[in-house]
Coordinates of C-alpha atoms in Angstrom, one line a residue:
M15 CA 64.9 -4.6 -42.3
T16 CA 65.8 -8.1 -40.2
E17 CA 63.1 -10.0 -39.4
S18 CA 63.2 -11.6 -36.3
P19 CA 63.6 -15.7 -36.4
K20 CA 60.2 -17.5 -35.4
H21 CA 62.1 -19.8 -32.7
E22 CA 63.7 -17.2 -31.1
K23 CA 62.2 -15.9 -27.0
P24 CA 61.2 -12.9 -25.9
L25 CA 64.1 -11.1 -23.5
E26 CA 63.2 -11.5 -19.9
T27 CA 64.0 -9.3 -17.2
A28 CA 66.2 -11.4 -14.9
A29 CA 65.2 -8.2 -11.6
N30 CA 61.9 -8.7 -12.2
P31 CA 60.9 -13.0 -12.2
E32 CA 57.6 -13.0 -11.0
T33 CA 56.6 -10.9 -14.3
V34 CA 58.3 -13.0 -16.3
D35 CA 55.7 -15.9 -18.1
G36 CA 53.5 -15.2 -14.6
D37 CA 50.7 -13.7 -16.4
D38 CA 48.2 -17.4 -16.0
I39 CA 48.4 -17.2 -13.0
M40 CA 48.5 -13.6 -11.8
A41 CA 44.8 -12.9 -11.8
S42 CA 44.3 -15.4 -8.4
P43 CA 46.4 -14.0 -5.5
T44 CA 46.4 -16.5 -3.7
R45 CA 48.2 -18.9 -6.3
L46 CA 50.9 -16.1 -6.9
R47 CA 51.1 -15.9 -3.4
I48 CA 51.2 -19.8 -3.0
A49 CA 53.8 -20.2 -6.1
T50 CA 56.1 -16.7 -4.6
Q51 CA 57.1 -19.1 -1.1
R52 CA 57.9 -21.6 -2.7
K53 CA 60.7 -20.3 -5.1
P54 CA 63.5 -19.5 -2.6
V55 CA 63.2 -23.1 -0.6
L56 CA 63.4 -24.6 -4.3
D57 CA 65.6 -22.2 -5.7
R58 CA 68.0 -23.7 -2.9
L59 CA 67.0 -26.7 -3.5
L60 CA 67.6 -26.7 -7.6
A61 CA 71.5 -25.8 -6.6
L62 CA 72.2 -28.2 -4.3
P63 CA 74.3 -30.5 -6.4
K64 CA 73.4 -33.7 -5.0
R65 CA 69.9 -33.8 -3.0
T66 CA 69.1 -35.9 -1.1
N67 CA 66.0 -37.2 0.9
R68 CA 66.3 -35.3 4.0
E69 CA 67.3 -32.6 2.5
V70 CA 63.6 -33.0 0.0
S71 CA 62.0 -34.1 3.7
L72 CA 62.6 -30.7 5.4
A73 CA 61.8 -28.5 2.2
A74 CA 58.1 -30.4 2.1
E75 CA 57.7 -29.6 6.0
E76 CA 58.5 -26.4 5.2
L77 CA 56.2 -25.9 2.3
S78 CA 53.3 -27.9 4.5
C79 CA 53.0 -30.2 1.1
S80 CA 54.3 -33.9 0.3
V81 CA 57.0 -35.5 -0.9
R82 CA 56.3 -36.6 -3.9
T83 CA 55.1 -33.0 -4.4
V84 CA 58.5 -31.4 -4.0
Y85 CA 59.6 -34.5 -6.4
T86 CA 56.5 -32.9 -8.6
L87 CA 57.9 -29.1 -8.4
L88 CA 61.8 -30.1 -8.9
K89 CA 60.7 -31.6 -12.2
R90 CA 58.9 -29.5 -13.3
Y91 CA 60.2 -26.1 -12.5
G92 CA 63.7 -27.6 -12.9
A93 CA 62.9 -27.5 -16.1
T94 CA 61.0 -24.3 -17.1
R95 CA 62.4 -21.8 -14.2
R96 CA 59.3 -19.7 -14.7
L97 CA 56.8 -19.3 -11.5
A98 CA 53.3 -20.8 -13.6
D99 CA 55.8 -23.7 -12.3
L100 CA 55.7 -23.1 -8.7
A101 CA 51.7 -22.7 -8.3
P102 CA 49.0 -25.7 -7.6
R103 CA 47.6 -27.0 -10.8
R104 CA 43.5 -25.9 -11.8
R105 CA 41.4 -29.0 -10.5
S106 CA 39.6 -30.2 -13.4
S107 CA 36.0 -29.0 -13.4
L108 CA 32.6 -30.8 -14.4
S109 CA 31.1 -27.2 -14.0
G110 CA 28.5 -26.3 -16.4
R111 CA 29.1 -29.4 -18.2
S112 CA 25.3 -30.8 -17.9
M113 CA 25.6 -34.7 -16.6
V114 CA 21.9 -35.7 -17.1
A115 CA 20.8 -37.5 -20.5
P116 CA 20.4 -34.8 -23.2
R117 CA 16.7 -36.2 -23.4
V118 CA 15.7 -35.8 -19.7
E119 CA 17.5 -32.5 -19.9
A120 CA 15.1 -31.4 -23.3
V121 CA 11.7 -32.2 -21.3
M122 CA 13.2 -30.1 -18.1
A123 CA 13.6 -26.6 -20.3
E124 CA 10.7 -27.8 -22.2
V125 CA 8.5 -28.3 -18.8
I126 CA 10.0 -24.8 -17.1
A127 CA 9.5 -22.5 -20.8
S128 CA 6.1 -24.2 -20.9
Y129 CA 4.6 -24.6 -17.7
H130 CA 6.7 -22.5 -14.7
L131 CA 7.0 -19.7 -17.2
S132 CA 3.8 -19.2 -17.7
R133 CA 0.9 -17.0 -16.1
M134 CA -0.7 -20.0 -14.1
R135 CA 2.8 -18.9 -11.7
P136 CA 3.2 -22.6 -10.8
T137 CA 5.4 -23.3 -8.3
V138 CA 9.3 -24.5 -8.2
T139 CA 7.6 -28.0 -6.3
Q140 CA 5.2 -28.5 -9.0
T141 CA 7.3 -28.0 -11.1
V142 CA 9.9 -30.5 -10.0
L143 CA 6.5 -33.4 -9.9
E144 CA 5.8 -31.6 -13.8
I145 CA 8.9 -33.2 -15.1
R146 CA 9.9 -35.8 -13.1
R147 CA 5.6 -36.9 -14.4
R148 CA 6.8 -36.9 -17.8
T149 CA 10.1 -38.4 -18.2
Q150 CA 8.8 -41.3 -16.2
Q151 CA 6.2 -41.0 -18.8
L152 CA 8.8 -41.4 -21.4
G153 CA 10.7 -43.5 -19.1
L154 CA 13.4 -41.8 -19.0
A155 CA 15.7 -41.9 -16.2
L156 CA 13.8 -39.1 -12.8
P157 CA 16.3 -36.2 -13.4
D158 CA 17.3 -35.5 -9.0
P159 CA 14.8 -32.7 -7.8
K160 CA 18.1 -30.6 -6.5
T161 CA 18.9 -30.4 -10.6
I162 CA 15.9 -29.7 -11.2
R163 CA 16.3 -26.5 -9.0
R164 CA 19.3 -25.1 -10.3
R165 CA 18.3 -25.2 -13.8
I166 CA 14.8 -23.1 -11.9
A167 CA 17.2 -20.8 -9.9
A168 CA 20.0 -20.1 -13.2
I169 CA 16.4 -18.0 -14.8
P170 CA 16.7 -14.5 -14.2
A171 CA 14.4 -12.8 -12.0
V172 CA 13.3 -10.5 -15.2
Q173 CA 13.1 -13.0 -17.7
I174 CA 10.6 -14.9 -14.7
V175 CA 8.6 -12.3 -14.2
R176 CA 8.2 -11.0 -17.8
S177 CA 6.7 -14.4 -18.6
R178 CA 4.7 -14.7 -15.6
E179 CA 3.3 -11.8 -15.3
G180 CA 3.2 -9.7 -17.9
A181 CA 6.3 -6.7 -19.6
K182 CA 4.9 -4.1 -17.0
R183 CA 5.2 -5.3 -14.3
A184 CA 8.7 -6.6 -15.4
R185 CA 9.5 -2.8 -16.2
E186 CA 8.1 -1.8 -13.1
Q187 CA 10.0 -4.3 -10.9
F188 CA 13.0 -3.8 -13.1
G189 CA 13.0 -0.9 -15.2
L190 CA 15.6 1.6 -15.0
L191 CA 13.3 5.7 -14.0
S192 CA 13.9 7.7 -17.0
G193 CA 12.3 11.3 -15.9
S194 CA 11.0 12.8 -13.0
T195 CA 8.3 14.8 -12.7
P196 CA 10.2 19.0 -13.2
E197 CA 10.5 20.6 -9.2
T198 CA 8.4 23.5 -8.3
T199 CA 9.2 26.7 -6.8
F200 CA 6.7 27.6 -4.7
P201 CA 3.5 26.0 -2.5
L202 CA -0.1 24.5 -4.3
Q203 CA 2.2 25.0 -7.9
R204 CA 1.2 21.7 -8.1
I205 CA -0.1 18.6 -5.8
Q206 CA -0.7 14.7 -6.1
V207 CA -3.6 13.0 -5.7
D208 CA -4.5 8.8 -5.0
H209 CA -6.2 6.3 -3.1
T210 CA -5.5 3.6 -0.8
R211 CA -7.1 0.6 1.6
V212 CA -6.0 1.7 5.0
D213 CA -5.2 -0.9 7.0
L214 CA -7.3 -0.9 9.9
I215 CA -11.4 -2.4 10.3
V216 CA -12.6 -0.3 11.5
V217 CA -16.4 -1.0 13.5
D218 CA -20.4 1.9 13.2
A219 CA -20.7 3.9 16.0
A220 CA -23.7 2.2 17.4
L221 CA -22.7 -1.8 17.6
R222 CA -19.1 -1.5 17.4
Q223 CA -19.9 -4.7 15.7
P224 CA -16.6 -5.3 12.5
L225 CA -18.2 -3.3 9.1
E226 CA -14.6 -3.1 6.7
R227 CA -11.6 -1.9 6.1
P228 CA -12.4 1.8 4.9
W229 CA -10.5 3.6 1.8
I230 CA -8.8 7.0 2.3
T231 CA -7.3 9.6 -1.1
V232 CA -4.8 11.5 0.2
A233 CA -3.6 15.3 -1.9
I234 CA -0.7 16.4 -1.0
D235 CA 1.6 20.0 -1.7
E236 CA 4.6 18.8 -4.1
Y237 CA 6.7 21.9 -3.0
S238 CA 6.3 21.2 1.0
R239 CA 5.1 17.6 1.0
A240 CA 2.7 18.7 3.9
V241 CA -0.8 16.8 2.7
L242 CA -3.3 19.6 1.5
G243 CA -6.4 17.3 2.5
F244 CA -8.1 13.7 2.7
Y245 CA -11.2 12.4 2.8
L246 CA -12.0 8.3 4.1
S247 CA -15.0 6.2 3.0
L248 CA -16.3 3.2 3.1
E249 CA -17.0 3.2 -0.8
A250 CA -14.2 2.9 -3.6
P251 CA -12.8 4.9 -5.0
S252 CA -14.7 7.3 -7.0
S253 CA -15.4 11.0 -9.0
T254 CA -17.0 12.0 -5.7
S255 CA -13.8 10.9 -3.6
V256 CA -11.9 13.1 -5.8
G257 CA -14.2 15.9 -5.4
L258 CA -14.4 15.8 -2.0
C259 CA -11.0 15.2 -1.4
L260 CA -9.9 18.5 -3.0
V261 CA -12.6 20.8 -1.0
H262 CA -11.0 19.1 2.1
S263 CA -7.9 20.3 0.8
I264 CA -9.0 23.7 -0.9
L265 CA -10.8 25.2 2.1
P266 CA -9.3 26.4 5.5
K267 CA -9.9 23.7 8.1
D268 CA -10.9 25.5 11.6
G269 CA -14.0 24.3 10.8
W270 CA -13.7 21.4 9.8
A271 CA -10.9 19.7 12.7
A272 CA -13.6 22.3 15.5
R273 CA -16.4 19.6 13.7
I274 CA -14.4 16.2 14.4
G275 CA -12.8 17.6 18.1
L276 CA -8.7 18.0 16.0
V277 CA -6.9 20.3 18.4
P278 CA -3.0 20.6 16.4
K279 CA -3.4 23.8 13.8
W280 CA -4.0 22.0 10.4
L281 CA -1.9 25.2 8.1
P282 CA -1.4 24.2 4.6
Y283 CA -4.7 25.0 2.4
G284 CA -5.3 26.5 -0.9
R285 CA -6.6 26.1 -4.6
P286 CA -3.4 24.3 -6.6
D287 CA -2.9 25.3 -10.0
Q288 CA -2.6 21.8 -11.6
I289 CA -3.5 18.6 -10.0
Y290 CA -1.4 15.9 -10.7
T291 CA -2.4 12.1 -10.7
D292 CA -3.1 8.5 -12.5
N293 CA -5.0 8.2 -15.2
G294 CA -8.2 6.3 -13.2
S295 CA -11.2 6.7 -13.8
D296 CA -12.4 8.4 -11.4
F297 CA -9.8 11.6 -11.9
R298 CA -11.1 11.3 -15.6
S299 CA -14.9 11.9 -14.9
E300 CA -16.5 14.3 -15.9
A301 CA -17.7 16.4 -12.5
V302 CA -13.8 15.8 -11.4
D303 CA -13.2 17.6 -15.1
L304 CA -15.4 20.5 -15.1
G305 CA -15.0 21.1 -11.3
C306 CA -11.7 21.4 -11.8
R307 CA -11.7 23.7 -14.8
S308 CA -14.8 26.2 -13.2
W309 CA -12.2 27.2 -10.1
G310 CA -9.1 27.4 -12.7
M311 CA -7.2 24.2 -11.7
E312 CA -5.3 21.8 -14.6
I313 CA -5.5 18.2 -14.2
D314 CA -2.2 16.6 -15.7
F315 CA -2.1 12.9 -16.1
R316 CA 0.9 11.1 -15.2
P317 CA 2.7 8.3 -18.4
G318 CA 1.4 4.9 -18.2
G319 CA 2.7 2.9 -17.1
M320 CA 5.5 4.3 -15.2
P321 CA 3.7 4.6 -11.5
H322 CA 7.3 6.1 -9.7
F323 CA 6.1 9.8 -11.2
G324 CA 3.4 9.1 -8.4
G325 CA 5.9 8.5 -5.6
I326 CA 5.6 11.5 -3.3
V327 CA 1.6 11.1 -2.9
E328 CA 2.2 6.5 -2.4
R329 CA 5.7 7.8 0.1
V330 CA 3.5 10.5 2.3
I331 CA 0.6 7.5 2.4
G332 CA 3.0 4.8 2.9
T333 CA 4.0 6.5 6.2
A334 CA 0.3 7.5 7.3
M335 CA -0.9 3.5 7.1
R336 CA 2.8 2.2 8.9
S337 CA 1.1 5.0 11.5
L338 CA -1.4 2.5 12.1
R339 CA 0.0 -0.8 12.5
T340 CA -0.1 -0.7 16.4
L341 CA -4.0 -0.4 16.3
P342 CA -7.0 -2.7 17.5
G343 CA -8.0 -4.1 14.4
A344 CA -4.9 -3.1 12.2
T345 CA -4.4 -5.6 9.7
G346 CA -0.9 -4.8 8.3
G347 CA 0.6 -4.3 5.4
S348 CA 0.7 -8.1 3.9
V349 CA -0.4 -11.5 5.8
A350 CA 2.8 -12.3 6.8
E351 CA 3.3 -9.1 9.2
R352 CA -0.5 -9.9 10.2
G353 CA 0.1 -13.3 11.9
D354 CA -2.0 -15.3 13.6
A355 CA -4.0 -12.1 14.4
N356 CA -7.4 -11.9 14.4
P357 CA -8.2 -7.5 13.5
A358 CA -11.9 -7.7 12.6
K359 CA -12.1 -9.7 16.5
D360 CA -9.8 -7.2 17.6
A361 CA -11.0 -3.8 15.1
S362 CA -12.3 -0.8 17.9
L363 CA -12.6 2.5 15.7
T364 CA -15.0 3.7 14.2
M365 CA -15.0 5.9 11.3
Q366 CA -15.0 9.2 12.7
E367 CA -12.5 8.1 15.9
L368 CA -9.9 7.4 12.5
E369 CA -10.8 10.5 11.3
L370 CA -9.6 12.0 13.8
L371 CA -7.0 10.0 14.6
I372 CA -4.8 10.1 10.9
A373 CA -5.6 14.5 10.9
T374 CA -3.5 13.9 14.6
F375 CA -0.9 12.2 13.5
I376 CA -0.8 13.8 10.1
A377 CA -0.9 17.4 11.8
S378 CA 0.7 17.2 14.5
H379 CA 3.5 14.8 13.6
Y380 CA 4.2 14.4 10.3
H381 CA 3.6 18.2 9.8
C382 CA 6.2 19.3 12.3
S383 CA 8.1 16.2 11.2
V384 CA 11.8 17.0 9.2
H385 CA 11.7 15.7 5.4
S386 CA 13.8 14.0 4.3
H387 CA 13.4 15.9 0.9
H388 CA 13.9 18.9 2.0
G389 CA 15.6 19.3 5.2
M390 CA 13.0 20.9 6.9
T391 CA 9.1 20.7 8.2
P392 CA 6.4 20.7 5.8
N393 CA 4.9 23.1 7.9
A394 CA 8.1 25.1 8.4
R395 CA 8.7 24.5 4.1
W396 CA 4.8 25.5 3.7
Q397 CA 5.5 29.4 5.5
A398 CA 9.0 29.6 4.0
G399 CA 7.4 29.1 1.0
I400 CA 3.6 31.7 1.4
F401 CA 5.4 34.2 3.6
G402 CA 9.1 34.9 1.3
N403 CA 12.8 34.6 3.4
Q404 CA 15.9 35.9 2.9
Q405 CA 16.6 33.7 -0.9
Q406 CA 12.6 34.3 -2.1
A407 CA 9.9 35.9 -2.1
G408 CA 6.5 34.4 -0.8
R409 CA 3.8 33.3 -3.6
G410 CA 0.9 34.7 -0.4
I411 CA -1.5 34.0 1.2
P412 CA -3.9 31.7 -0.8
T413 CA -7.1 34.2 -2.8
P414 CA -10.4 33.1 0.2
I415 CA -13.0 31.7 -2.0
S416 CA -16.0 33.4 -0.9
D417 CA -18.7 30.6 -2.2
P418 CA -17.1 27.6 -0.4
A419 CA -21.4 26.0 -0.9
R420 CA -20.5 26.5 -4.6
L421 CA -17.3 25.1 -4.2
L422 CA -19.0 21.2 -3.3
I423 CA -21.9 21.1 -5.6
D424 CA -19.0 21.5 -8.7
F425 CA -17.4 18.4 -7.3
L426 CA -20.4 16.6 -7.0
P427 CA -21.6 14.0 -9.1
I428 CA -23.4 15.3 -12.0
E429 CA -26.5 13.8 -14.2
R430 CA -27.9 15.4 -16.8
R431 CA -32.0 14.6 -16.5
S432 CA -35.2 16.0 -18.1
V433 CA -38.1 17.5 -15.7
N434 CA -41.8 16.1 -16.1
R435 CA -45.1 17.7 -14.5
R436 CA -43.8 14.9 -11.3
G437 CA -40.5 16.6 -11.8
I438 CA -36.7 15.2 -11.7
K439 CA -36.2 11.3 -11.4
W440 CA -32.8 10.6 -9.3
G441 CA -31.5 6.7 -7.6
G442 CA -35.9 6.1 -7.2
V443 CA -36.4 9.0 -5.6
L444 CA -38.6 12.4 -7.6
Y445 CA -37.2 15.9 -7.1
M446 CA -39.9 18.6 -7.2
D447 CA -39.6 22.2 -6.4
D448 CA -41.2 25.9 -8.0
I449 CA -37.7 26.8 -9.5
L450 CA -38.4 23.2 -12.2
I451 CA -41.6 24.7 -13.2
P452 CA -40.7 26.9 -16.1
Y453 CA -39.4 24.3 -17.8
L454 CA -42.6 21.8 -17.6
D455 CA -43.6 22.4 -21.2
D456 CA -40.0 20.9 -22.9
R457 CA -41.7 17.4 -21.7
G458 CA -38.6 15.6 -22.0
R459 CA -36.7 16.9 -24.5
R460 CA -34.6 19.1 -23.6
K461 CA -32.2 17.5 -20.4
F462 CA -31.0 19.2 -17.2
V463 CA -27.5 19.7 -15.2
V464 CA -28.3 17.7 -11.7
R465 CA -26.1 16.8 -9.0
R466 CA -25.9 14.7 -5.8
D467 CA -24.1 15.1 -3.0
P468 CA -23.8 11.6 -1.5
R469 CA -24.1 11.8 1.6
D470 CA -27.7 13.1 2.0
V471 CA -29.9 11.9 -1.3
S472 CA -32.6 14.0 0.6
R473 CA -32.6 17.0 -1.9
I474 CA -30.1 17.6 -5.8
W475 CA -29.1 20.6 -6.9
F476 CA -30.5 21.8 -9.5
L477 CA -28.6 23.9 -12.3
C478 CA -31.1 26.9 -13.6
P479 CA -30.0 27.7 -17.4
D480 CA -30.5 31.2 -17.1
D481 CA -28.6 32.2 -14.7
N482 CA -26.5 29.1 -14.6
V483 CA -27.0 29.7 -10.3
Y484 CA -27.2 25.8 -8.5
Y485 CA -31.0 26.1 -6.2
P486 CA -31.4 23.2 -3.8
V487 CA -34.3 20.8 -5.0
R488 CA -35.9 18.4 -2.7
S489 CA -37.9 15.4 -2.3
R490 CA -41.4 15.3 -3.0
D491 CA -42.1 14.2 0.1
I492 CA -40.4 17.3 2.2
S493 CA -41.1 14.7 5.8
R494 CA -38.5 11.8 4.0
P495 CA -35.4 11.4 6.3
S496 CA -32.3 12.2 5.3
I497 CA -29.8 9.4 4.1
T498 CA -26.5 8.2 2.5
A499 CA -26.9 6.5 -1.5
W500 CA -25.2 3.4 0.5
E501 CA -28.5 3.6 2.5
L502 CA -30.3 4.4 -0.8
E503 CA -29.2 1.8 -2.7
N504 CA -29.0 -0.7 0.0
A505 CA -33.2 -0.1 0.2
R506 CA -33.1 -0.8 -3.5
K507 CA -31.5 -4.5 -3.0
H508 CA -33.5 -4.9 0.3
L509 CA -36.7 -4.9 -2.0
R510 CA -35.6 -6.7 -5.6
A511 CA -34.4 -8.9 -2.7
N512 CA -37.9 -9.5 -1.8
G513 CA -39.4 -9.7 -5.2
Q514 CA -40.2 -6.2 -5.2
R515 CA -39.5 -4.8 -8.6
G516 CA -42.5 -2.4 -9.0
Y517 CA -41.4 -0.6 -6.0
D518 CA -41.6 3.4 -6.0
E519 CA -40.8 5.9 -3.4
T520 CA -42.4 5.4 -0.7
A521 CA -41.9 2.0 0.1
L522 CA -37.9 3.2 -0.8
F523 CA -37.5 5.3 2.3
R524 CA -39.4 3.0 3.9
A525 CA -36.6 0.4 3.3
A526 CA -34.2 2.7 4.5
E527 CA -36.1 3.7 8.0
L528 CA -36.2 0.2 8.4
Q529 CA -32.9 -1.0 7.8
R530 CA -32.7 1.8 10.3
E531 CA -34.8 0.6 13.5
I532 CA -33.0 -2.5 12.8
V533 CA -30.1 -1.4 14.1
A534 CA -32.1 1.0 16.4
K535 CA -33.9 -2.9 18.3
S536 CA -29.9 -4.8 18.1
L537 CA -28.9 -1.6 20.4
E538 CA -31.9 -1.8 22.4
A539 CA -31.4 -5.0 22.8
R540 CA -27.6 -5.0 23.7
K541 CA -28.6 -2.6 26.3
A542 CA -31.1 -4.6 27.6
S543 CA -29.3 -7.7 27.3
R544 CA -26.5 -6.8 29.5
K545 CA -28.3 -5.0 32.3
S546 CA -30.3 -8.3 32.9
R547 CA -26.8 -10.1 33.1
L548 CA -25.8 -7.0 35.6
A549 CA -28.8 -8.5 37.9
R550 CA -28.4 -11.5 37.2
E551 CA -24.8 -11.6 38.2
R552 CA -25.7 -9.1 41.4
Q553 CA -28.3 -12.3 41.8
T554 CA -26.1 -14.5 42.0
G555 CA -23.2 -12.4 44.4
A556 CA -25.7 -11.8 47.4
K557 CA -27.3 -15.4 47.0
T558 CA -23.3 -17.0 47.8
N559 CA -23.3 -14.3 50.5
R560 CA -26.2 -15.9 52.0
L561 CA -24.9 -19.8 51.6
Y562 CA -21.7 -18.6 53.2
S563 CA -23.4 -16.3 55.7
A564 CA -24.7 -19.2 56.7
S565 CA -22.0 -22.1 57.3
H566 CA -20.1 -18.8 58.9
P567 CA -21.5 -17.2 61.9
E568 CA -18.3 -16.2 63.3
A569 CA -17.1 -14.5 59.9
H570 CA -17.8 -10.9 59.6
E571 CA -16.5 -10.0 56.8
P572 CA -15.5 -5.7 56.5
A573 CA -17.1 -5.0 52.8
S574 CA -13.8 -3.3 51.7
A575 CA -11.5 -6.5 51.9
S576 CA -14.7 -8.8 48.9
P577 CA -14.4 -9.3 45.6
W578 CA -14.3 -6.6 43.9
R579 CA -14.7 -6.6 39.9
R580 CA -14.2 -3.6 36.9
I581 CA -16.8 -1.6 36.1
I582 CA -16.5 -0.4 32.6
D583 CA -19.0 2.8 31.2
D584 CA -21.0 0.7 29.8
D585 CA -22.0 -1.0 32.7
L586 CA -23.4 2.2 34.0
E587 CA -27.1 2.6 33.6
A588 CA -28.7 5.9 33.3
G589 CA -30.4 5.8 37.1
E590 CA -28.1 3.3 38.6
F591 CA -25.9 3.7 41.6
Y592 CA -23.1 2.1 43.8
E593 CA -22.0 2.4 47.2
V594 CA -18.2 2.0 47.8
D595 CA -17.0 1.8 51.2
E596 CA -13.6 4.1 51.9

């Protein structure tokens, strides 16, 4: 076998000259197009035995280039007849080459790594100033701010987030979403529960003064995407929020709907098989754990650092929050969205009104709108899963709860307290009942399970160890008013602020009563002020009319043409009547 000479050229294909030595221009369609357009013109010039300046000038006009360029192409292409020699030459570029001095480049790299990519999270402008400050201290040439900004812009976004906010945040924002919750095949197989801050400021019912943004806890059924229940509170999320939301989800909504004035029918309810939540302490509390186990419900926690596993409930919460953005007092989803609005000034909804508003949105809008996940409305999907359809049999109507009071008690906050001759003490309040008498001999050696509803601390629930039944135990003084745990804690803070460290139960309840009296007096003062203002306006108007009549005796303007103003309901006091000219 003979080897080819090393100087031998590969065979060329005359039928397709564009492929000959054209690999270097094939990657650029623009250069290939220009070379192909130039080829017939240059071939015609090279075929002439003698070329004149006029022929070269005409070729330059045809190719839209200079005469000098045509002569250059003739020389280059005539020597090789390669199509690549007819393509425009790439201009030399300095891209990728730094024109900054190495020492200045080192200062920029060091400041960006140790200052800009740090947990302090300085702005780009602050980083630019820091780099220029350090180079000035070293007596180096100051780099241009645009150069520094280009260095920062070249850093990958994931590296910036990882350095400034941590690896967990970087995984959440840029990591691959691996895994998902298993699909459910019928309603109540698994529900998701989560909290969020409502994007709206509420007002108190008495004075209509702005309070704060409440919290909402929502439970959603994964199969139907229907909202099973929710709980609204001014207190931060806790085991109480979770428990009361679950109670609201499990029980039918007829009684609750009648109490708040909800007109649309709320269909979904029932006891779920599994509750899927995040790893917060409120979901891992003893009260929630015991309540779920007592009623045959399993709690499952989603993997840590993977918030997308709770995306179902978070999406419906986001949908509900977007429905509130046009209401008075709405704060918006961000500062940029809020603009220059003052939500506290515009707020007008009370907690009761907000609860009815959210319930109406869920029952009449969300439950009746087609969901993108299954292409059905949550109500239709729920009914198909409960009663069945042509594809599968239904699960059946949820088993009714025979003892709703016990369901509520099993999810209330739990404590273990001893019993002494004065009863059981919780939160500075003493509770006593005859049911505690058999356990007085323990002299505090044994702890008993007690629960308390934070919405009414005038009584607690005592779990009798003999029959495993909860009995109500009222405060020792049955004349004590029914107050909330929030009012009780505020009263304790008020007493501590006044230096009353050794306060007793009477002082505690008296402080709570005084706070209520302050609110009541403030409300009466507001009404009196409004009434006085209206009286002054009437007197001023009457005086003006008398002066006008005295100076214009010929003017007899009918009453219907007199100036008028709008009267709102709050301006009309009981017993006040206004004549109307028809």
